[in-house]
Backbone as numpy.savetxt, mean C-alpha at the origin, in Angstrom:
# Nx Ny Nz CAx CAy CAz Cx Cy Cz
30.33 -28.39 3.85 30.20 -27.00 2.96 29.27 -27.19 2.14
28.87 -25.33 1.63 27.95 -24.96 0.94 28.41 -25.99 -0.77
26.83 -26.36 -1.19 27.33 -27.18 -2.61 27.87 -25.92 -3.84
28.80 -26.60 -4.58 29.42 -25.68 -5.44 29.27 -26.00 -7.06
28.26 -26.42 -6.86 28.20 -27.11 -8.53 27.16 -26.19 -9.37
27.82 -25.14 -10.48 26.57 -24.03 -10.61 25.52 -24.65 -10.50
25.22 -25.90 -11.62 24.22 -26.44 -12.07 22.87 -26.13 -10.39
23.34 -26.71 -9.74 22.98 -26.93 -8.14 22.49 -25.40 -8.13
23.24 -24.93 -7.77 23.16 -23.81 -7.78 22.43 -22.32 -8.21
22.64 -22.57 -9.79 21.39 -22.49 -10.53 19.65 -22.30 -10.09
19.44 -23.86 -10.09 18.83 -24.69 -9.42 17.91 -24.01 -8.13
18.97 -23.64 -7.59 18.14 -23.09 -6.36 17.85 -21.84 -6.26
18.50 -20.85 -6.81 18.20 -19.91 -7.45 16.49 -19.99 -8.05
16.53 -20.60 -8.63 15.70 -20.91 -9.77 13.95 -21.22 -9.07
14.79 -21.64 -7.71 13.28 -22.04 -6.47 13.28 -21.24 -5.71
13.93 -19.90 -5.30 13.92 -18.86 -4.68 12.74 -18.14 -5.58
13.76 -17.73 -6.67 12.48 -16.90 -7.51 10.67 -17.18 -7.57
11.08 -18.42 -7.90 9.57 -19.29 -7.92 8.63 -19.03 -6.33
9.84 -19.24 -5.53 8.99 -18.81 -4.20 8.42 -17.58 -4.34
8.64 -16.42 -4.70 8.44 -15.51 -4.07 7.37 -14.93 -4.94
7.48 -15.28 -5.99 5.91 -15.34 -6.61 4.64 -16.38 -6.16
5.42 -17.36 -5.53 4.01 -17.56 -4.85 3.79 -16.76 -4.10
4.49 -16.15 -3.73 3.85 -14.95 -2.40 2.63 -14.29 -2.72
3.61 -13.80 -3.62 2.03 -13.11 -4.82 1.10 -13.34 -4.65
1.04 -14.95 -5.02 -0.05 -15.42 -5.51 -0.71 -15.61 -3.92
0.05 -15.65 -2.74 -1.02 -16.28 -2.10 -1.55 -14.82 -1.00
-1.16 -13.70 -1.90 -1.08 -12.24 -1.51 -1.98 -12.11 -2.23
-3.05 -13.27 -3.11 -4.21 -12.62 -4.08 -4.98 -13.54 -3.38
-4.98 -14.42 -2.18 -5.90 -15.17 -1.87 -7.15 -14.26 -0.61
-5.46 -13.41 -0.65 -6.89 -12.23 0.17 -8.12 -11.85 -0.68
-8.03 -11.50 -2.14 -9.09 -11.94 -2.66 -10.37 -12.89 -2.70
-9.73 -14.00 -1.79 -11.13 -15.16 -1.89 -11.68 -15.36 -2.64
-10.31 -15.89 -3.62 -11.18 -17.20 -5.25 -11.54 -17.92 -4.89
-10.33 -18.20 -3.76 -10.35 -19.95 -3.30 -11.26 -20.39 -2.65
-12.18 -21.25 -2.75 -12.53 -22.26 -0.82 -11.28 -21.95 -0.13
-11.90 -20.93 1.36 -10.94 -20.94 2.73 -10.67 -22.72 2.78
-11.56 -23.93 3.15 -11.36 -24.78 3.52 -10.41 -26.19 2.34
-10.80 -25.62 0.69 -10.47 -26.62 0.22 -9.51 -25.80 -0.67
-9.16 -24.83 -0.98 -8.65 -24.39 -2.36 -8.81 -24.24 -3.19
-9.46 -25.22 -3.49 -10.27 -25.02 -4.37 -10.89 -23.78 -5.02
-10.70 -23.14 -6.27 -11.63 -22.94 -7.18 -12.88 -22.60 -6.46
-13.90 -21.32 -6.29 -15.33 -21.25 -5.48 -16.03 -21.42 -6.90
-16.02 -21.21 -7.83 -16.96 -21.68 -9.18 -15.50 -21.66 -10.56
-15.43 -22.88 -11.42 -14.77 -23.09 -12.34 -14.14 -21.79 -12.97
-13.29 -21.57 -13.95 -12.48 -20.76 -14.13 -13.04 -20.71 -16.08
-13.29 -19.57 -16.77 -13.03 -20.07 -18.21 -11.60 -19.74 -18.68
-11.47 -20.09 -19.81 -10.24 -19.89 -20.54 -9.69 -18.67 -20.45
-10.54 -17.68 -20.51 -10.91 -15.70 -20.80 -9.92 -15.33 -19.59
-10.70 -16.37 -18.01 -10.60 -15.80 -17.00 -9.21 -16.12 -16.61
-8.88 -17.47 -16.76 -7.45 -17.86 -16.68 -6.71 -16.76 -17.97
-6.60 -15.88 -18.43 -6.09 -15.54 -19.82 -5.74 -14.27 -18.85
-6.92 -13.57 -18.18 -7.03 -12.35 -17.57 -6.15 -12.46 -16.53
-5.92 -13.53 -15.66 -5.69 -13.43 -14.20 -3.97 -13.48 -14.66
-3.72 -14.34 -15.65 -1.83 -14.54 -16.50 -1.72 -13.33 -16.60
-2.48 -12.62 -17.44 -1.90 -11.07 -17.74 -2.05 -9.51 -16.84
-3.00 -10.01 -16.11 -2.89 -9.40 -15.56 -2.11 -9.60 -13.95
-1.16 -10.93 -13.54 0.40 -10.51 -13.02 1.50 -10.93 -13.48
1.33 -10.57 -15.06 2.48 -10.46 -16.28 3.10 -8.77 -15.65
1.71 -8.16 -16.34 1.79 -6.53 -15.66 2.20 -6.44 -14.33
1.23 -6.37 -13.39 1.92 -6.41 -12.12 3.33 -6.81 -12.03
3.47 -7.43 -12.00 5.55 -7.88 -11.79 5.70 -6.61 -12.58
5.94 -6.64 -14.20 6.27 -5.40 -14.32 7.12 -3.58 -13.81
5.12 -3.49 -13.36 5.34 -2.66 -13.08 5.85 -2.60 -11.73
5.80 -3.53 -10.91 6.64 -3.41 -10.00 8.30 -3.39 -9.98
8.77 -4.27 -10.80 9.90 -4.08 -11.11 10.12 -2.31 -11.80
9.37 -1.41 -11.85 9.52 -0.20 -12.58 9.52 0.26 -11.14
8.47 -0.09 -9.96 8.93 0.93 -8.55 10.23 0.55 -8.47
10.70 -0.54 -8.69 11.97 -0.42 -7.35 12.92 0.15 -8.71
12.86 0.35 -9.64 13.73 1.22 -10.12 13.35 2.55 -10.01
12.52 3.09 -9.66 11.61 4.52 -8.82 12.64 4.46 -7.69
12.68 3.80 -7.18 13.22 3.70 -5.75 14.02 4.09 -5.46
15.46 3.28 -6.37 17.09 3.26 -6.68 17.24 5.32 -7.16
16.09 5.30 -7.71 16.19 6.64 -8.12 16.45 7.65 -6.98
14.98 7.13 -6.19 14.73 8.00 -5.53 15.63 8.02 -4.04
16.82 7.32 -3.98 17.92 7.00 -3.03 18.99 7.65 -3.60
19.12 7.70 -4.88 20.54 8.23 -5.37 20.06 9.61 -5.63
18.59 9.82 -5.76 18.92 11.76 -5.91 18.21 12.39 -4.34
17.64 11.45 -3.03 17.42 12.42 -2.36 16.20 12.69 -2.64
15.50 12.52 -3.31 14.05 13.11 -3.87 13.25 12.63 -2.78
11.76 13.24 -1.78 11.33 12.73 -0.91 10.21 12.86 -1.57
9.23 11.95 -1.01 7.97 11.60 -2.18 6.79 11.23 -0.36
5.65 11.47 -0.86 4.44 11.69 0.02 2.75 11.12 -0.66
2.44 10.25 -1.02 1.85 9.59 -1.85 -0.05 9.37 -0.45
-0.94 10.17 -0.89 -2.24 9.43 0.05 -3.35 9.18 -0.27
-3.32 8.04 0.03 -4.30 7.24 -0.16 -6.08 7.35 0.43
-6.75 7.89 0.11 -8.12 8.26 0.58 -9.27 7.51 -0.31
-10.66 7.43 0.47 -11.84 7.12 -0.43 -12.51 6.13 0.27
-13.38 5.83 0.48 -14.68 5.46 0.62 -14.10 3.96 1.69
-14.73 3.39 2.30 -14.14 1.91 3.10 -14.35 1.37 2.22
-13.40 -0.02 2.24 -13.34 -1.11 1.35 -13.46 -0.78 -0.59
-12.85 0.53 -0.47 -12.54 1.00 -1.74 -11.14 0.38 -2.62
-10.44 -0.69 -1.62 -9.27 -0.97 -2.67 -7.91 -0.19 -2.20
-7.88 0.39 -1.40 -6.61 1.72 -1.03 -6.12 0.88 -0.40
-5.98 -0.11 0.42 -5.29 -1.36 1.20 -4.60 -2.06 0.45
-5.22 -2.80 -1.11 -4.38 -3.37 -1.86 -3.66 -2.74 -3.20
-4.29 -1.55 -2.87 -2.63 -1.04 -4.21 -1.82 -0.15 -3.05
-1.45 -0.29 -1.68 -0.47 0.10 -0.77 -0.05 -1.25 -1.13
-0.15 -2.01 -0.11 -0.11 -3.08 -0.74 1.04 -4.01 -1.91
0.14 -3.49 -3.36 1.52 -3.94 -4.51 2.56 -3.36 -3.95
2.26 -1.52 -4.12 3.55 -0.66 -3.86 4.24 -1.21 -3.57
4.09 -1.59 -2.75 5.15 -1.75 -0.66 5.81 -3.06 -0.88
5.34 -3.89 -1.41 5.56 -5.35 -1.93 7.33 -5.94 -1.72
7.62 -5.06 -2.76 9.21 -5.59 -3.18 10.18 -4.22 -3.36
9.28 -3.36 -2.25 10.45 -2.36 -2.02 11.13 -2.12 -0.68
11.86 -1.63 -0.48 13.09 -1.82 0.57 12.19 -0.46 1.85
11.44 -1.11 3.02 10.30 -0.96 4.01 11.78 0.44 4.57
12.48 0.18 4.56 14.12 1.26 5.08 13.38 2.52 4.02
12.70 2.55 2.94 12.49 3.83 1.39 11.15 4.16 1.30
10.85 3.27 1.16 9.40 3.18 1.15 8.23 2.58 2.55
7.81 3.49 3.61 6.71 2.36 4.76 5.07 3.69 4.44
4.87 3.11 5.21 3.41 2.96 4.63 2.96 3.07 6.26
2.12 4.44 6.34 2.32 5.06 8.29 0.24 4.64 7.40
0.24 4.31 8.69 -1.37 4.23 8.90 -2.17 4.54 10.40
-2.18 5.93 10.67 -2.35 6.51 12.24 -3.52 5.95 12.59
-3.60 5.78 14.36 -5.12 5.16 14.29 -5.46 6.43 15.01
-7.19 6.52 15.57 -7.47 7.59 15.96 -6.73 8.49 16.96
-6.48 9.75 17.13 -6.24 11.11 17.75 -6.80 10.53 19.57
-4.96 10.60 20.23 -5.58 9.75 21.24 -5.79 11.79 21.98
-6.06 11.70 23.57 -6.66 13.00 24.68 -5.35 14.13 24.18
-4.28 13.55 24.23 -3.02 14.59 23.89 -3.20 14.67 22.35
-2.92 14.26 21.73 -3.36 14.71 20.08 -3.70 15.54 19.32
-5.68 15.33 20.02 -6.15 16.40 19.98 -6.50 17.75 20.62
-5.75 17.61 21.43 -5.22 19.36 21.80 -4.16 19.68 20.74
-3.36 19.32 20.11 -2.68 19.71 19.25 -2.83 20.28 17.73
-1.87 21.30 17.79 -2.31 21.94 16.11 -2.43 20.04 15.31
-3.53 20.28 14.76 -3.59 19.26 13.49 -3.27 18.73 13.30
-2.43 20.02 12.44 -1.58 18.64 11.15 -0.02 18.65 11.81
0.21 18.53 13.46 1.66 18.25 14.34 1.58 16.84 14.30
0.99 15.78 14.21 1.19 15.14 14.18 1.62 13.76 13.28
1.18 14.65 12.38 1.49 14.08 10.34 2.57 14.31 9.89
3.08 15.56 10.45 4.79 15.37 10.10 5.73 15.00 10.64
5.37 14.20 11.80 6.78 13.49 11.97 6.92 12.43 11.41
5.48 11.70 10.09 6.01 10.78 9.60 6.48 10.78 8.01
6.41 12.69 7.85 7.29 13.36 6.80 8.34 12.49 5.99
8.86 12.26 4.88 9.96 11.08 4.36 11.19 11.89 5.18
12.13 12.08 4.74 13.71 12.66 4.80 14.18 11.84 3.49
15.07 12.94 3.41 15.76 12.87 1.98 15.60 11.06 1.45
15.67 10.52 -0.07 15.98 9.75 -0.07 14.80 8.92 0.63
13.23 9.29 0.27 12.25 8.25 1.47 10.66 8.91 0.81
10.04 7.37 0.62 8.29 7.63 -0.03 8.18 7.66 1.43
6.85 7.91 1.48 5.49 7.35 2.46 4.26 7.80 2.08
3.67 6.36 2.32 2.68 5.72 1.44 1.66 6.06 3.07
0.69 7.28 2.75 -0.35 7.12 3.76 -2.06 6.43 3.34
-1.92 5.40 4.49 -3.30 5.28 4.69 -4.13 5.31 4.91
-5.12 6.62 4.72 -5.45 7.91 4.85 -4.50 8.72 5.75
-4.86 10.42 5.44 -3.82 11.34 5.81 -4.89 12.21 6.57
-4.06 13.40 6.20 -4.93 14.37 6.85 -6.49 14.82 6.46
-6.63 14.52 5.73 -8.33 14.40 5.43 -9.15 13.68 5.92
-8.88 13.07 6.82 -9.80 11.72 7.87 -10.50 13.75 7.90
-10.63 15.11 7.94 -10.83 16.17 9.05 -12.18 16.26 8.42
-12.03 16.04 6.48 -12.34 16.34 5.57 -13.61 15.14 5.28
-13.65 14.47 5.48 -14.37 12.90 5.70 -15.15 12.59 6.98
-14.26 11.22 7.57 -14.89 10.90 8.10 -15.49 11.57 9.51
-14.33 12.20 9.98 -15.00 13.26 11.15 -16.04 14.16 10.97
-15.86 15.07 9.56 -17.03 15.37 9.13 -19.01 15.01 9.26
-18.30 14.29 8.69 -19.67 13.25 8.74 -19.71 12.44 10.30
-18.81 12.48 10.57 -19.69 11.20 11.97 -19.50 12.01 13.18
-19.43 14.21 13.00 -19.04 14.88 14.10 -18.30 14.91 15.20
-16.94 14.00 14.37 -16.21 14.33 15.34 -15.51 15.49 15.09
-15.87 16.52 14.50 -15.06 17.97 14.63 -16.15 19.33 14.72
-16.15 20.27 15.53 -17.12 21.50 15.42 -16.45 21.97 13.31
-18.00 22.52 13.34 -18.29 23.15 11.93 -16.81 24.02 12.49
-16.02 24.81 12.80 -15.24 25.71 13.06 -13.41 25.35 12.66
-13.49 24.36 12.69 -12.28 22.99 12.78 -12.04 22.95 11.59
-13.54 22.66 11.29 -14.00 21.25 9.66 -13.26 22.94 8.42
-13.70 24.34 8.71 -13.79 25.32 8.13 -12.20 25.49 8.25
-11.53 25.58 9.34 -10.08 25.83 9.40 -9.71 24.47 8.74
-9.56 24.01 9.13 -9.55 22.43 7.63 -8.82 23.32 6.82
-9.67 23.64 6.03 -10.15 24.09 4.32 -9.30 25.20 4.61
-8.74 26.15 5.41 -8.61 27.69 4.54 -7.31 26.74 5.59
-6.44 26.01 6.28 -4.84 25.23 6.64 -4.70 24.57 5.54
-5.18 23.83 5.09 -4.82 22.49 4.00 -3.96 22.83 2.78
-4.95 24.19 2.17 -3.67 24.41 0.89 -2.63 24.98 1.26
-2.41 25.95 2.70 -0.92 26.07 2.19 -0.06 25.48 2.88
-0.65 24.64 3.89 0.24 23.79 4.58 0.77 22.16 3.25
0.19 22.47 1.71 0.31 21.34 0.91 1.26 22.18 0.53
1.07 23.67 0.50 2.15 24.26 -0.71 3.36 24.52 0.28
3.58 24.53 1.77 4.97 24.52 1.58 5.11 22.90 1.91
4.71 21.99 1.98 5.77 21.03 1.33 5.94 20.93 0.45
5.51 21.63 -0.53 5.70 21.63 -2.60 7.12 22.48 -2.26
7.22 23.15 -2.08 7.81 24.55 -1.53 9.78 23.97 -0.85
9.18 23.16 0.03 10.40 22.29 1.16 10.75 21.74 0.44
10.07 20.64 -0.84 10.95 20.04 -1.60 9.94 18.73 -1.75
9.22 18.12 -1.35 8.81 16.84 -0.99 7.07 17.12 -2.44
7.15 16.24 -3.15 6.14 16.20 -4.11 5.29 15.13 -2.94
3.70 15.64 -3.50 3.32 15.04 -2.65 1.68 14.44 -3.76
1.56 13.91 -3.88 0.96 13.14 -4.99 -0.83 12.50 -4.44
-1.54 12.78 -4.53 -2.73 12.90 -3.79 -3.93 11.93 -4.61
-4.02 10.03 -3.63 -5.50 9.22 -4.54 -6.63 9.19 -4.43
-7.68 9.57 -5.23 -9.16 8.79 -4.18 -9.76 7.84 -4.82
-9.57 6.26 -4.00 -9.91 5.29 -4.66 -11.67 5.67 -4.72
-12.57 5.24 -6.38 -13.80 5.54 -6.02 -14.78 4.33 -6.47
-15.55 3.80 -5.62 -16.47 3.03 -6.05 -18.12 3.42 -6.04
-18.53 2.49 -6.60 -20.28 2.33 -6.30 -20.82 1.91 -4.96
-22.22 3.13 -5.23 -23.17 1.86 -3.88 -23.11 0.18 -3.42
-23.40 -0.36 -4.84 -23.54 -1.34 -4.74 -22.49 -2.44 -4.88
-21.04 -1.63 -5.40 -19.93 -2.34 -5.09 -19.73 -2.78 -3.49
-19.68 -1.80 -3.27 -19.66 -1.26 -1.59 -20.14 -1.96 -0.73
-21.79 -2.23 -0.63 -22.55 -3.16 -0.61 -21.99 -4.83 -0.78
-21.73 -5.05 -2.02 -21.31 -6.39 -1.97 -19.66 -6.33 -1.67
-18.61 -5.53 -1.03 -17.42 -5.94 -0.06 -17.67 -5.98 1.21
-18.62 -5.30 1.29 -18.66 -5.33 2.90 -19.58 -6.84 3.60
-20.38 -7.34 2.61 -21.34 -8.28 2.74 -20.06 -9.61 2.61
-19.49 -9.71 1.61 -18.17 -10.58 1.46 -17.42 -10.55 2.63
-17.18 -9.13 3.16 -16.01 -9.44 4.61 -17.25 -9.88 6.07
-18.44 -9.51 5.85 -19.56 -10.06 7.34 -19.12 -11.30 6.93
-19.44 -12.30 5.60 -19.27 -13.96 5.65 -18.12 -14.77 5.54
-17.26 -13.72 5.59 -14.75 -14.01 5.88 -14.66 -13.89 6.96
-14.86 -14.83 7.83 -13.44 -14.83 8.89 -12.62 -14.71 9.20
-11.89 -14.72 7.95 -10.48 -13.99 7.28 -10.75 -12.41 7.51
-12.04 -11.83 7.05 -11.91 -10.31 7.07 -12.67 -9.71 7.62
-13.56 -10.39 9.16 -14.48 -9.46 10.09 -14.39 -8.84 10.19
-12.48 -9.00 10.57 -11.74 -7.96 11.65 -11.81 -6.14 10.98
-11.98 -6.30 9.25 -11.80 -5.36 8.63 -13.13 -4.71 8.45
-13.69 -5.41 9.23 -15.68 -4.30 9.65 -15.22 -3.86 11.37
-15.61 -2.68 11.61 -15.52 -1.95 12.48 -16.76 -1.51 12.59
-16.99 -0.57 13.84 -18.73 -0.37 13.90 -18.67 1.14 12.92
-17.25 1.81 12.96 -17.26 3.09 12.33 -17.51 2.52 10.58
-17.11 1.05 9.61 -17.34 0.97 8.80 -18.78 1.06 8.30
-19.58 0.15 9.44 -20.46 0.02 9.11 -21.95 1.06 9.33
-21.46 2.42 9.72 -22.28 3.73 10.06 -21.97 4.27 8.91
-20.36 4.35 7.87 -20.08 5.04 7.06 -21.16 4.60 6.00
-20.99 2.87 5.67 -22.47 2.44 5.10 -23.83 2.59 4.88
-24.45 3.41 6.26 -25.68 3.94 6.50 -25.85 5.08 5.22
-24.68 6.27 6.41 -24.15 7.21 5.80 -23.60 7.89 4.42
-23.76 6.75 3.18 -23.33 7.38 1.66 -23.19 8.70 1.48
-24.33 8.98 2.08 -24.71 10.46 0.80 -24.45 11.18 1.36
-23.90 11.19 2.52 -23.20 12.16 3.43 -21.98 12.07 3.40
-21.72 10.75 3.11 -20.20 11.22 2.78 -19.57 11.28 1.39
-20.33 10.98 0.15 -20.53 11.82 -1.13 -20.64 12.84 -1.04
-21.61 13.83 -0.63 -21.25 15.35 -0.24 -19.73 15.53 0.37
-19.67 15.27 0.94 -18.48 15.45 2.61 -17.23 15.10 1.11
-17.05 14.41 0.59 -16.04 13.82 -0.40 -15.58 14.69 -1.89
-17.64 15.48 -2.81 -17.45 16.41 -3.04 -16.69 17.56 -3.46
-16.92 18.47 -1.96 -16.34 19.48 -1.40 -15.20 19.55 -1.11
-14.69 18.60 -0.78 -13.47 17.69 -0.49 -12.19 18.17 -1.81
-12.84 17.58 -2.66 -11.26 17.37 -4.11 -11.88 18.77 -4.49
-13.20 19.43 -4.54 -13.61 20.82 -5.09 -12.41 21.96 -4.35
-12.40 22.18 -2.96 -10.99 22.89 -2.57 -10.70 22.55 -1.72
-9.68 21.13 -2.18 -7.93 21.26 -1.75 -7.58 20.16 -3.02
-8.53 20.84 -4.34 -7.40 20.51 -5.42 -6.60 21.12 -5.67
-5.56 21.47 -5.81 -4.38 23.07 -6.32 -3.50 22.21 -6.76
-3.06 23.42 -7.31 -2.16 22.75 -8.58 -0.19 22.19 -7.73
-0.20 22.61 -6.68 0.99 21.88 -6.11 0.56 20.68 -5.80
-0.58 20.11 -5.84 -1.23 18.91 -5.20 -2.50 18.50 -5.80
-2.58 18.00 -6.73 -4.39 17.86 -7.65 -3.98 16.56 -6.57
-5.34 16.15 -7.02 -6.42 14.78 -6.94 -6.24 14.42 -7.82
-6.55 12.73 -8.24 -6.74 11.73 -8.70 -7.57 10.96 -8.49
-8.46 10.49 -9.35 -9.41 9.81 -8.76 -8.97 8.33 -10.03
-9.00 7.52 -8.63 -9.32 6.61 -9.09 -10.93 5.26 -9.51
-10.72 5.18 -10.69 -12.00 4.04 -10.83 -11.88 2.75 -10.05
-12.23 1.57 -8.74 -11.38 1.36 -8.06 -13.40 0.09 -7.26
-14.14 -0.28 -8.77 -14.84 -1.31 -8.88 -14.08 -2.19 -9.72
-13.69 -2.47 -10.30 -12.68 -3.69 -10.32 -11.07 -3.37 -9.51
-10.76 -4.28 -9.37 -9.50 -4.14 -7.96 -8.47 -4.15 -8.92
-8.16 -5.16 -9.22 -7.13 -5.73 -10.25 -7.08 -4.85 -11.16
-7.64 -3.92 -12.23 -7.37 -3.07 -12.74 -7.09 -1.98 -12.43
-7.88 -1.27 -10.98 -7.44 -0.31 -10.07 -6.20 -0.61 -9.13
-5.43 -1.10 -8.89 -3.80 -1.40 -8.80 -3.26 -0.88 -9.71
-3.36 -1.74 -11.14 -2.24 -1.50 -12.67 -2.94 -0.28 -12.75
-3.87 0.93 -12.44 -4.14 1.76 -13.42 -2.94 2.96 -12.16
-3.41 2.42 -10.83 -2.60 3.54 -9.89 -1.82 3.37 -9.79
-1.11 2.42 -9.81 1.20 2.32 -10.07 1.40 2.71 -11.43
0.64 2.50 -12.18 1.12 2.92 -13.26 1.07 4.22 -13.74
0.36 5.53 -13.41 -0.27 7.03 -12.94 0.72 7.13 -12.09
1.17 6.78 -11.39 2.76 6.92 -9.89 3.54 7.11 -10.80
4.01 5.65 -11.53 5.21 5.85 -12.25 5.72 7.26 -13.35
4.99 7.40 -13.75 4.34 7.99 -14.72 4.32 10.10 -14.21
4.15 10.08 -12.39 4.30 11.44 -11.71 5.73 11.79 -11.39
6.93 10.47 -11.44 7.59 10.90 -11.24 8.95 11.26 -12.02
9.41 12.16 -12.62 10.14 11.87 -13.67 11.80 11.34 -13.53
11.85 9.49 -12.75 12.24 8.80 -12.41 13.35 8.45 -13.75
15.00 7.84 -13.51 15.83 7.24 -14.71 16.41 6.04 -14.02
17.12 5.48 -14.56 17.57 3.96 -13.87 19.31 4.33 -13.53
19.11 4.15 -12.48 20.56 4.32 -12.26 21.48 2.96 -12.01
22.69 3.44 -12.63 23.42 2.43 -13.01 23.87 2.06 -11.31
23.89 0.50 -11.64 24.49 -0.18 -10.21 25.98 -0.46 -10.18
26.63 -0.81 -10.04 27.86 -1.63 -9.91 27.59 -3.48 -10.24
28.55 -4.19 -11.00 27.81 -5.27 -11.03 28.40 -5.74 -9.15
27.97 -6.42 -8.66 27.95 -7.05 -7.67 28.89 -8.77 -7.87
29.01 -8.85 -6.94 30.56 -9.71 -7.36 30.34 -10.93 -5.69
29.88 -11.81 -5.48 29.56 -12.49 -4.04 31.11 -13.44 -3.67
31.57 -13.02 -2.04 32.51 -13.57 -2.46 32.94 -14.35 -1.07
34.13 -14.71 -1.36 33.58 -16.23 -1.22 34.03 -16.34 0.68
32.86 -17.60 1.04 32.90 -16.98 2.73 34.32 -18.07 3.27
34.77 -17.67 4.33 36.12 -17.94 4.62 35.69 -18.83 6.02
36.82 -19.85 5.94 36.83 -21.30 6.74 37.62 -21.20 7.48
38.17 -21.80 8.49 39.02 -21.21 9.79 38.97 -22.93 10.67
40.25 -23.84 10.46 39.92 -24.49 11.35 39.67 -24.24 12.95
40.17 -23.79 13.36 39.10 -23.76 14.62 38.09 -23.62 15.66
37.82 -22.96 14.07 35.59 -22.76 13.75 34.99 -24.23 14.84
33.94 -24.63 15.71 33.94 -25.52 15.57 32.09 -24.85 15.99
30.74 -25.16 14.93 30.19 -25.09 15.42 28.97 -25.36 16.15
28.60 -24.51 17.49 27.84 -25.43 18.51 26.58 -25.85 18.40
26.20 -27.23 18.84 24.99 -27.80 18.35 23.80 -27.21 18.90
22.70 -26.47 18.24 21.61 -25.57 19.52 20.97 -26.47 20.57
20.38 -26.11 21.61 19.93 -26.95 22.35 18.17 -27.36 21.93
18.10 -28.69 22.49 16.21 -29.36 21.67 15.57 -28.18 22.45
15.71 -27.58 23.68 14.48 -27.71 23.53 13.77 -26.11 23.93
15.07 -25.90 22.40 14.57 -24.10 22.29 14.22 -24.22 20.69
14.45 -25.46 20.15 14.24 -25.52 17.94 12.77 -26.53 18.17
11.61 -24.98 17.32 10.90 -25.02 16.89 10.25 -25.96 16.49
9.26 -27.33 17.27 8.82 -28.66 16.35 8.81 -28.34 14.85
9.40 -29.09 14.70 9.23 -29.74 12.91 7.54 -30.20 12.20
6.29 -29.73 13.07 5.12 -29.90 12.14 4.71 -30.14 10.99
5.10 -29.35 10.18 4.61 -29.89 8.35 6.40 -30.12 7.93
């Protein structure tokens, strides 16, 4: 039978909460601040660095708590939200998306990262494959890159014609106005990093065996064509910044600050309120004298290596 000692139960609850925070710390290992073999700091942190790290986690947890409140409000009101994350390769889009979605219900807040279009999709209306991912009532969709691929990578790499490129700019403002008129709130973020910072992050990926998969031939080519991507970005922001769907630029050289700034700004864009929840009481488990739990066959049990 389960332990009914209140002190034991509270200790278990506290331990589970601590474990969930450990998962956040594990996520931070993605920043490669520890040696992958020894799990020791690559270099000693100063008191100032340790304090900055503590402050970062404290603020991140606070903002994530606000995101949970926002989620409750979205579900309660049936609000629909689309958030686009665009920017150069290695600009930090994935990191902020992870932190936004980390503590939210994946049935409410889902991430969409579409692969390159297949042969059939290339013959469709350009926006067609994105439409099926738009939210229903009470949903939030985070696009890790979006229809703005046409204004960026497709333009720079020559994957679209000049006519297709121009048609995109003629169509996208009206497409986004249609989304707004239908009741979908559209928020667009561009993550901006410096030439030097992208170069450093690419080098880190090259030398990190856990991150090399992030470097595709397209990423490497984007590094060579830095100036072309800059021109394409400037044209895109100028021609698609409309009142119904404004662009917001996130300064991403400092990844942690970029995450906090983006989440804080996002919370300001949606007029959410705290939704009162009824008190939750955990029901007692029923016990039946005729129930006998069957043993699990040993051959299907995962070996306890650890």
